[in-house]
Every structure is written in structure tokens, then in C-alpha cells.
Amino acid sequence: SQQGEEDPQALSIQEGENATMNCSYKTSINNLQWYRQNSGRGLVHLILIRSNEREKHSGRLRVTLDTSKKSSSLLITASRAADTASYFCATTRLNFGNEKLTFGTGTRLTIIP
Amino acid sequence: DAGVTQSPTHLIKTRGQQVTLRCSPKSGHDTVSWYQQALGQGPQFIFQYYEEEERQRGNFPDRFSGHQFPNYSSELNVNALLLGDSALYLCASSPRDQGGMGEQFFGPGTRLTVL
């Protein structure tokens, strides 16, 4: 079963705007990761945030984590057409160190040139 | 350095048949996980192999089985195929010594269609 929900399910913005997507999860976690998937193919790892971290940056990506609310957000700044893809959050559970990933339902992002 | 590779890319089978999907992990990785992704959904964990043994299993029936070889490559077998088994099957690899705290590297997937 899915770990949680992502919001919104779909998002369309103009190129150059910022895109924000949210993820909620259900159980205590070791870390939360964001992945991108283009056209139903393999997933590409974007960023990982540990349960004791609140914010992390990587290039145009900014991730926040609120463990009290069991939620995370991914911000993509200055969006580009190449950012068009589906984005998934995935978690690993607390005290389970073997990297089983539990994915959310995904947000489909469309960047309009 | 080759990443995770999977074969075949696409596969069409009929109900009741059996299928075998293959995965070669990224160089230096010894742990392989398999995921099933139905259309419009997030991937769901099937099972994970390390040291040629199944270490974790998701909520999938026994029709789904796997194997890991000494060179760390892996196979996913599905018996008695159902229409609902149609999905993208993803293989992911990772090094065991990262202690479960890192990213997984995914292959391009095998698209299975059951008619």
C-alpha cells in the first residue's frame, strides 16, 4: 500500500515560475527522499532529507520536512521545460535500515514554455 | 560505469503464463529491490535481495518470486499471470554498507502487458 498522499495530483505552471508539491506520510521515518520520473520510465533520485533535518537545498531544489505533521514539501525554483515529469516522495521507516522505499502517489508537473 | 540495467524493455504475455524479468545492479551495489508500478500510481515494493536471499517482502502473493545470483544480478518471476499484473516493473540497487540511509538507483523498468 502507499505510504501517503501527494498534493496536488497534477500541477501546470509557466516556465520560470516556482513549483511546490507536498507529501504526507503515515509512520515514523528514517529519511524521506524525492524522485523524478519521466514518461513512465525509471526513477531518478533528487534529494534525501533525514528525519532530524528540517530543510535541505540542492541546486534549484528545496525540501522541507516537518516530522510533527508527517509532511514534506519540494520546491523547484525557476522551473524549466525539462522539469516536466512526475515527482514522488518515498520514505524509509524508523528502525528498519534496509532501504525499503514506500512511495507516495505522485505529482504530475507540467511546465508550459 | 553502467547504471542499473533491466531486460526486456517491453513484454506481452497472456493470462496464466509465466514471466521472468532480469536486472543487473549498478557496479559496486550488492542489494537489489523490485517494485511494481501500476499506471498512474507510485511504485510498490515487492521484495529485496541481499547475499542471494530474500530479506524483505511487500504485500505480494507467492506467485511473485525472485532470485539473486552470485554476481548480484537478480530475476523476478511471476507465475499464473493475471490481467492486474500489467504494470511497469522497476529494479533498484544500492550498496549494503550505506546502512539503509541512502538513495536507490533505479533501472529503466520493464513494461509488462498481460492480455
PDB file of C-alpha atoms in Angstrom:
ATOM      1  CA  SER A   1       0.000   0.000   0.000  1.00  0.00           C
ATOM      2  CA  GLN A   2       1.073   3.597  -0.488  1.00  0.00           C
ATOM      3  CA  GLN A   3       2.676   5.367   2.451  1.00  0.00           C
ATOM      4  CA  GLY A   4       0.789   8.555   1.902  1.00  0.00           C
ATOM      5  CA  GLU A   5      -0.550  11.178  -0.385  1.00  0.00           C
ATOM      6  CA  GLU A   6       0.970  13.848  -2.546  1.00  0.00           C
ATOM      7  CA  ASP A   7      -0.677  17.130  -3.257  1.00  0.00           C
ATOM      8  CA  PRO A   8      -1.525  18.304  -5.792  1.00  0.00           C
ATOM      9  CA  GLN A   9      -2.006  15.291  -8.060  1.00  0.00           C
ATOM     10  CA  ALA A  10      -1.249  17.487 -11.062  1.00  0.00           C
ATOM     11  CA  LEU A  11       0.287  20.929 -11.435  1.00  0.00           C
ATOM     12  CA  SER A  12       0.774  23.129 -14.521  1.00  0.00           C
ATOM     13  CA  ILE A  13       2.855  26.295 -14.366  1.00  0.00           C
ATOM     14  CA  GLN A  14       4.617  28.668 -16.720  1.00  0.00           C
ATOM     15  CA  GLU A  15       8.317  28.264 -17.347  1.00  0.00           C
ATOM     16  CA  GLY A  16      10.293  30.349 -14.896  1.00  0.00           C
ATOM     17  CA  GLU A  17       7.731  30.094 -12.097  1.00  0.00           C
ATOM     18  CA  ASN A  18       8.287  28.131  -8.908  1.00  0.00           C
ATOM     19  CA  ALA A  19       6.614  24.761  -8.347  1.00  0.00           C
ATOM     20  CA  THR A  20       5.686  23.442  -4.916  1.00  0.00           C
ATOM     21  CA  MET A  21       4.432  19.960  -4.196  1.00  0.00           C
ATOM     22  CA  ASN A  22       3.601  18.391  -0.871  1.00  0.00           C
ATOM     23  CA  CYS A  23       3.826  14.909   0.566  1.00  0.00           C
ATOM     24  CA  SER A  24       2.240  13.417   3.658  1.00  0.00           C
ATOM     25  CA  TYR A  25       3.183  10.100   5.225  1.00  0.00           C
ATOM     26  CA  LYS A  26       1.838   7.873   7.968  1.00  0.00           C
ATOM     27  CA  THR A  27       4.611   6.278  10.021  1.00  0.00           C
ATOM     28  CA  SER A  28       7.797   7.412  11.765  1.00  0.00           C
ATOM     29  CA  ILE A  29      10.633   7.562   9.274  1.00  0.00           C
ATOM     30  CA  ASN A  30      14.413   7.318   8.913  1.00  0.00           C
ATOM     31  CA  ASN A  31      14.524   9.595   5.920  1.00  0.00           C
ATOM     32  CA  LEU A  32      12.391  10.988   3.137  1.00  0.00           C
ATOM     33  CA  GLN A  33      13.513  11.093  -0.465  1.00  0.00           C
ATOM     34  CA  TRP A  34      12.192  12.732  -3.616  1.00  0.00           C
ATOM     35  CA  TYR A  35      12.404  11.063  -7.013  1.00  0.00           C
ATOM     36  CA  ARG A  36      11.565  12.227 -10.530  1.00  0.00           C
ATOM     37  CA  GLN A  37      10.111  10.004 -13.246  1.00  0.00           C
ATOM     38  CA  ASN A  38       9.972  10.964 -16.894  1.00  0.00           C
ATOM     39  CA  SER A  39       7.357   9.398 -19.155  1.00  0.00           C
ATOM     40  CA  GLY A  40       6.769   6.291 -17.052  1.00  0.00           C
ATOM     41  CA  ARG A  41      10.384   5.168 -17.079  1.00  0.00           C
ATOM     42  CA  GLY A  42      12.950   4.753 -14.330  1.00  0.00           C
ATOM     43  CA  LEU A  43      13.097   6.976 -11.284  1.00  0.00           C
ATOM     44  CA  VAL A  44      15.911   9.440 -10.689  1.00  0.00           C
ATOM     45  CA  HIS A  45      16.897  10.357  -7.149  1.00  0.00           C
ATOM     46  CA  LEU A  46      16.697  14.092  -6.474  1.00  0.00           C
ATOM     47  CA  ILE A  47      17.312  14.724  -2.787  1.00  0.00           C
ATOM     48  CA  LEU A  48      17.242  12.999   0.604  1.00  0.00           C
ATOM     49  CA  ILE A  49      16.393  14.579   3.929  1.00  0.00           C
ATOM     50  CA  ARG A  50      16.963  12.769   7.211  1.00  0.00           C
ATOM     51  CA  SER A  51      14.394  12.708   9.983  1.00  0.00           C
ATOM     52  CA  ASN A  52      16.496  15.037  12.159  1.00  0.00           C
ATOM     53  CA  GLU A  53      16.789  17.655   9.402  1.00  0.00           C
ATOM     54  CA  ARG A  54      14.238  20.367   8.689  1.00  0.00           C
ATOM     55  CA  GLU A  55      15.407  21.812   5.391  1.00  0.00           C
ATOM     56  CA  LYS A  56      17.793  20.894   2.616  1.00  0.00           C
ATOM     57  CA  HIS A  57      18.872  22.506  -0.635  1.00  0.00           C
ATOM     58  CA  SER A  58      20.304  21.107  -3.849  1.00  0.00           C
ATOM     59  CA  GLY A  59      20.633  23.448  -6.809  1.00  0.00           C
ATOM     60  CA  ARG A  60      17.134  24.679  -7.662  1.00  0.00           C
ATOM     61  CA  LEU A  61      15.542  22.228  -5.217  1.00  0.00           C
ATOM     62  CA  ARG A  62      14.500  22.974  -1.663  1.00  0.00           C
ATOM     63  CA  VAL A  63      12.988  20.315   0.575  1.00  0.00           C
ATOM     64  CA  THR A  64      11.423  20.810   3.966  1.00  0.00           C
ATOM     65  CA  LEU A  65      10.416  18.169   6.477  1.00  0.00           C
ATOM     66  CA  ASP A  66       8.012  18.520   9.383  1.00  0.00           C
ATOM     67  CA  THR A  67       8.017  15.274  11.332  1.00  0.00           C
ATOM     68  CA  SER A  68       5.393  16.545  13.788  1.00  0.00           C
ATOM     69  CA  LYS A  69       2.953  16.883  10.889  1.00  0.00           C
ATOM     70  CA  LYS A  70       4.392  13.941   8.962  1.00  0.00           C
ATOM     71  CA  SER A  71       4.746  16.064   5.873  1.00  0.00           C
ATOM     72  CA  SER A  72       7.326  17.306   3.399  1.00  0.00           C
ATOM     73  CA  SER A  73       7.407  19.802   0.581  1.00  0.00           C
ATOM     74  CA  LEU A  74       9.514  20.041  -2.559  1.00  0.00           C
ATOM     75  CA  LEU A  75      10.093  23.448  -4.124  1.00  0.00           C
ATOM     76  CA  ILE A  76      11.560  23.739  -7.614  1.00  0.00           C
ATOM     77  CA  THR A  77      12.608  27.303  -8.362  1.00  0.00           C
ATOM     78  CA  ALA A  78      12.859  28.925 -11.795  1.00  0.00           C
ATOM     79  CA  SER A  79      11.210  25.960 -13.491  1.00  0.00           C
ATOM     80  CA  ARG A  80      12.297  24.756 -16.929  1.00  0.00           C
ATOM     81  CA  ALA A  81      10.538  22.717 -19.601  1.00  0.00           C
ATOM     82  CA  ALA A  82      12.857  19.828 -18.736  1.00  0.00           C
ATOM     83  CA  ASP A  83      11.346  19.712 -15.230  1.00  0.00           C
ATOM     84  CA  THR A  84       8.141  18.298 -16.736  1.00  0.00           C
ATOM     85  CA  ALA A  85       7.823  14.902 -15.053  1.00  0.00           C
ATOM     86  CA  SER A  86       6.129  13.039 -12.219  1.00  0.00           C
ATOM     87  CA  TYR A  87       7.568  13.586  -8.763  1.00  0.00           C
ATOM     88  CA  PHE A  88       7.335  11.054  -5.945  1.00  0.00           C
ATOM     89  CA  CYS A  89       8.240  11.196  -2.301  1.00  0.00           C
ATOM     90  CA  ALA A  90       9.440   7.986  -0.675  1.00  0.00           C
ATOM     91  CA  THR A  91      10.200   7.108   2.922  1.00  0.00           C
ATOM     92  CA  THR A  92      12.184   4.525   4.830  1.00  0.00           C
ATOM     93  CA  ARG A  93      10.762   3.527   8.182  1.00  0.00           C
ATOM     94  CA  LEU A  94      12.259   4.135  11.612  1.00  0.00           C
ATOM     95  CA  ASN A  95      14.307   1.180  12.887  1.00  0.00           C
ATOM     96  CA  PHE A  96      14.178  -0.546   9.526  1.00  0.00           C
ATOM     97  CA  GLY A  97      17.576   0.017   7.998  1.00  0.00           C
ATOM     98  CA  ASN A  98      17.235  -1.961   4.819  1.00  0.00           C
ATOM     99  CA  GLU A  99      16.129   0.791   2.495  1.00  0.00           C
ATOM    100  CA  LYS A 100      12.682  -0.457   1.570  1.00  0.00           C
ATOM    101  CA  LEU A 101      11.117   2.597  -0.031  1.00  0.00           C
ATOM    102  CA  THR A 102       7.440   3.368   0.459  1.00  0.00           C
ATOM    103  CA  PHE A 103       6.234   5.769  -2.206  1.00  0.00           C
ATOM    104  CA  GLY A 104       3.510   8.354  -2.321  1.00  0.00           C
ATOM    105  CA  THR A 105       1.028   8.677  -5.133  1.00  0.00           C
ATOM    106  CA  GLY A 106       2.998  11.294  -7.057  1.00  0.00           C
ATOM    107  CA  THR A 107       2.507  14.763  -8.508  1.00  0.00           C
ATOM    108  CA  ARG A 108       2.488  15.218 -12.272  1.00  0.00           C
ATOM    109  CA  LEU A 109       4.213  18.513 -13.062  1.00  0.00           C
ATOM    110  CA  THR A 110       3.837  20.196 -16.460  1.00  0.00           C
ATOM    111  CA  ILE A 111       5.958  23.222 -17.328  1.00  0.00           C
ATOM    112  CA  ILE A 112       4.414  25.363 -20.053  1.00  0.00           C
ATOM    113  CA  PRO A 113       7.066  27.028 -22.271  1.00  0.00           C
TER     114      PRO A 113
ATOM    115  CA  ASP B   1      30.089   2.978 -15.407  1.00  0.00           C
ATOM    116  CA  ALA B   2      26.830   1.315 -16.375  1.00  0.00           C
ATOM    117  CA  GLY B   3      23.874   2.037 -14.196  1.00  0.00           C
ATOM    118  CA  VAL B   4      21.100  -0.402 -13.397  1.00  0.00           C
ATOM    119  CA  THR B   5      20.016  -2.332 -16.469  1.00  0.00           C
ATOM    120  CA  GLN B   6      16.822  -4.300 -16.992  1.00  0.00           C
ATOM    121  CA  SER B   7      15.611  -6.655 -19.672  1.00  0.00           C
ATOM    122  CA  PRO B   8      13.443  -6.909 -21.592  1.00  0.00           C
ATOM    123  CA  THR B   9      12.135  -3.379 -22.106  1.00  0.00           C
ATOM    124  CA  HIS B  10       8.649  -4.491 -23.039  1.00  0.00           C
ATOM    125  CA  LEU B  11       6.856  -7.797 -22.742  1.00  0.00           C
ATOM    126  CA  ILE B  12       3.412  -9.026 -23.725  1.00  0.00           C
ATOM    127  CA  LYS B  13       2.007 -12.171 -22.157  1.00  0.00           C
ATOM    128  CA  THR B  14      -1.395 -13.821 -21.850  1.00  0.00           C
ATOM    129  CA  ARG B  15      -3.237 -14.743 -18.685  1.00  0.00           C
ATOM    130  CA  GLY B  16      -1.932 -17.844 -16.979  1.00  0.00           C
ATOM    131  CA  GLN B  17       1.548 -17.611 -18.466  1.00  0.00           C
ATOM    132  CA  GLN B  18       4.771 -17.158 -16.563  1.00  0.00           C
ATOM    133  CA  VAL B  19       7.316 -14.375 -16.984  1.00  0.00           C
ATOM    134  CA  THR B  20      10.919 -13.730 -15.936  1.00  0.00           C
ATOM    135  CA  LEU B  21      12.367 -10.243 -15.709  1.00  0.00           C
ATOM    136  CA  ARG B  22      16.061  -9.555 -15.281  1.00  0.00           C
ATOM    137  CA  CYS B  23      18.106  -6.878 -13.567  1.00  0.00           C
ATOM    138  CA  SER B  24      21.790  -6.065 -13.311  1.00  0.00           C
ATOM    139  CA  PRO B  25      22.674  -3.701 -10.476  1.00  0.00           C
ATOM    140  CA  LYS B  26      24.942  -0.703 -10.637  1.00  0.00           C
ATOM    141  CA  SER B  27      28.608  -1.569 -10.272  1.00  0.00           C
ATOM    142  CA  GLY B  28      29.553  -1.875  -6.607  1.00  0.00           C
ATOM    143  CA  HIS B  29      25.978  -2.457  -5.432  1.00  0.00           C
ATOM    144  CA  ASP B  30      25.029  -5.722  -3.753  1.00  0.00           C
ATOM    145  CA  THR B  31      21.385  -5.152  -2.789  1.00  0.00           C
ATOM    146  CA  VAL B  32      18.573  -5.374  -5.322  1.00  0.00           C
ATOM    147  CA  SER B  33      14.948  -4.390  -4.769  1.00  0.00           C
ATOM    148  CA  TRP B  34      11.962  -4.881  -7.076  1.00  0.00           C
ATOM    149  CA  TYR B  35       8.949  -2.576  -7.357  1.00  0.00           C
ATOM    150  CA  GLN B  36       5.682  -2.764  -9.266  1.00  0.00           C
ATOM    151  CA  GLN B  37       4.191   0.447 -10.607  1.00  0.00           C
ATOM    152  CA  ALA B  38       0.653   0.375 -11.928  1.00  0.00           C
ATOM    153  CA  LEU B  39      -0.394   3.096 -14.336  1.00  0.00           C
ATOM    154  CA  GLY B  40      -0.896   6.401 -12.533  1.00  0.00           C
ATOM    155  CA  GLN B  41       0.337   5.052  -9.190  1.00  0.00           C
ATOM    156  CA  GLY B  42       3.523   5.187  -7.177  1.00  0.00           C
ATOM    157  CA  PRO B  43       5.845   2.164  -7.137  1.00  0.00           C
ATOM    158  CA  GLN B  44       5.048  -0.570  -4.634  1.00  0.00           C
ATOM    159  CA  PHE B  45       7.759  -2.673  -3.018  1.00  0.00           C
ATOM    160  CA  ILE B  46       7.755  -6.348  -3.993  1.00  0.00           C
ATOM    161  CA  PHE B  47      10.882  -7.723  -2.329  1.00  0.00           C
ATOM    162  CA  GLN B  48      14.577  -7.159  -1.724  1.00  0.00           C
ATOM    163  CA  TYR B  49      17.569  -9.451  -2.169  1.00  0.00           C
ATOM    164  CA  TYR B  50      20.928  -9.389  -0.488  1.00  0.00           C
ATOM    165  CA  GLU B  51      23.514 -12.181  -0.307  1.00  0.00           C
ATOM    166  CA  GLU B  52      21.294 -14.259  -2.595  1.00  0.00           C
ATOM    167  CA  GLU B  53      18.440 -14.324  -0.083  1.00  0.00           C
ATOM    168  CA  GLU B  54      15.098 -12.562   0.090  1.00  0.00           C
ATOM    169  CA  ARG B  55      15.436 -10.134   3.010  1.00  0.00           C
ATOM    170  CA  GLN B  56      12.176  -8.211   2.918  1.00  0.00           C
ATOM    171  CA  ARG B  57       8.894  -8.754   1.169  1.00  0.00           C
ATOM    172  CA  GLY B  58       5.967  -6.494   0.434  1.00  0.00           C
ATOM    173  CA  ASN B  59       2.314  -7.434   0.217  1.00  0.00           C
ATOM    174  CA  PHE B  60       2.521  -9.592  -2.895  1.00  0.00           C
ATOM    175  CA  PRO B  61       1.308 -13.186  -3.355  1.00  0.00           C
ATOM    176  CA  ASP B  62       3.597 -16.180  -3.697  1.00  0.00           C
ATOM    177  CA  ARG B  63       3.124 -16.032  -7.461  1.00  0.00           C
ATOM    178  CA  PHE B  64       5.858 -13.412  -7.279  1.00  0.00           C
ATOM    179  CA  SER B  65       9.254 -14.930  -6.622  1.00  0.00           C
ATOM    180  CA  GLY B  66      12.823 -13.916  -7.188  1.00  0.00           C
ATOM    181  CA  HIS B  67      16.408 -14.890  -7.210  1.00  0.00           C
ATOM    182  CA  GLN B  68      19.781 -13.224  -6.793  1.00  0.00           C
ATOM    183  CA  PHE B  69      22.921 -14.615  -8.362  1.00  0.00           C
ATOM    184  CA  PRO B  70      26.492 -14.515  -7.004  1.00  0.00           C
ATOM    185  CA  ASN B  71      27.272 -11.570  -9.315  1.00  0.00           C
ATOM    186  CA  TYR B  72      24.394  -9.668  -7.589  1.00  0.00           C
ATOM    187  CA  SER B  73      22.138  -9.687 -10.649  1.00  0.00           C
ATOM    188  CA  SER B  74      18.545 -10.641  -9.993  1.00  0.00           C
ATOM    189  CA  GLU B  75      15.444 -12.129 -11.568  1.00  0.00           C
ATOM    190  CA  LEU B  76      11.787 -11.546 -10.842  1.00  0.00           C
ATOM    191  CA  ASN B  77       9.425 -14.380 -11.736  1.00  0.00           C
ATOM    192  CA  VAL B  78       5.666 -14.097 -11.885  1.00  0.00           C
ATOM    193  CA  ASN B  79       3.559 -17.236 -12.332  1.00  0.00           C
ATOM    194  CA  ALA B  80      -0.073 -17.621 -13.405  1.00  0.00           C
ATOM    195  CA  LEU B  81      -0.244 -14.091 -14.752  1.00  0.00           C
ATOM    196  CA  LEU B  82      -3.377 -12.056 -14.136  1.00  0.00           C
ATOM    197  CA  LEU B  83      -4.597  -9.010 -16.018  1.00  0.00           C
ATOM    198  CA  GLY B  84      -3.852  -6.976 -12.889  1.00  0.00           C
ATOM    199  CA  ASP B  85      -0.162  -7.853 -13.152  1.00  0.00           C
ATOM    200  CA  SER B  86       0.131  -5.443 -16.076  1.00  0.00           C
ATOM    201  CA  ALA B  87       2.498  -2.752 -14.838  1.00  0.00           C
ATOM    202  CA  LEU B  88       5.961  -1.250 -15.026  1.00  0.00           C
ATOM    203  CA  TYR B  89       8.403  -3.382 -13.047  1.00  0.00           C
ATOM    204  CA  LEU B  90      11.317  -1.454 -11.634  1.00  0.00           C
ATOM    205  CA  CYS B  91      14.569  -2.769 -10.276  1.00  0.00           C
ATOM    206  CA  ALA B  92      16.647  -0.692  -7.877  1.00  0.00           C
ATOM    207  CA  SER B  93      20.085  -1.280  -6.443  1.00  0.00           C
ATOM    208  CA  SER B  94      22.059   0.100  -3.536  1.00  0.00           C
ATOM    209  CA  PRO B  95      25.209  -0.727  -1.588  1.00  0.00           C
ATOM    210  CA  ARG B  96      24.544  -2.532   1.672  1.00  0.00           C
ATOM    211  CA  ASP B  97      27.177  -0.614   3.577  1.00  0.00           C
ATOM    212  CA  GLN B  98      25.282   2.671   3.396  1.00  0.00           C
ATOM    213  CA  GLY B  99      23.261   1.314   6.278  1.00  0.00           C
ATOM    214  CA  GLY B 100      19.902   1.855   4.727  1.00  0.00           C
ATOM    215  CA  MET B 101      20.208   5.606   4.800  1.00  0.00           C
ATOM    216  CA  GLY B 102      20.807   6.427   1.189  1.00  0.00           C
ATOM    217  CA  GLU B 103      19.305   6.617  -2.228  1.00  0.00           C
ATOM    218  CA  GLN B 104      18.447   3.750  -4.501  1.00  0.00           C
ATOM    219  CA  PHE B 105      19.394   3.673  -8.159  1.00  0.00           C
ATOM    220  CA  PHE B 106      16.613   2.610 -10.486  1.00  0.00           C
ATOM    221  CA  GLY B 107      16.702   0.904 -13.845  1.00  0.00           C
ATOM    222  CA  PRO B 108      14.505   1.982 -16.777  1.00  0.00           C
ATOM    223  CA  GLY B 109      11.925  -0.677 -15.998  1.00  0.00           C
ATOM    224  CA  THR B 110      10.194  -3.483 -17.873  1.00  0.00           C
ATOM    225  CA  ARG B 111       6.697  -2.749 -19.145  1.00  0.00           C
ATOM    226  CA  LEU B 112       4.619  -5.941 -18.785  1.00  0.00           C
ATOM    227  CA  THR B 113       1.272  -6.196 -20.528  1.00  0.00           C
ATOM    228  CA  VAL B 114      -0.970  -9.154 -19.751  1.00  0.00           C
ATOM    229  CA  LEU B 115      -3.741  -9.844 -22.272  1.00  0.00           C
TER     230      LEU B 115
END
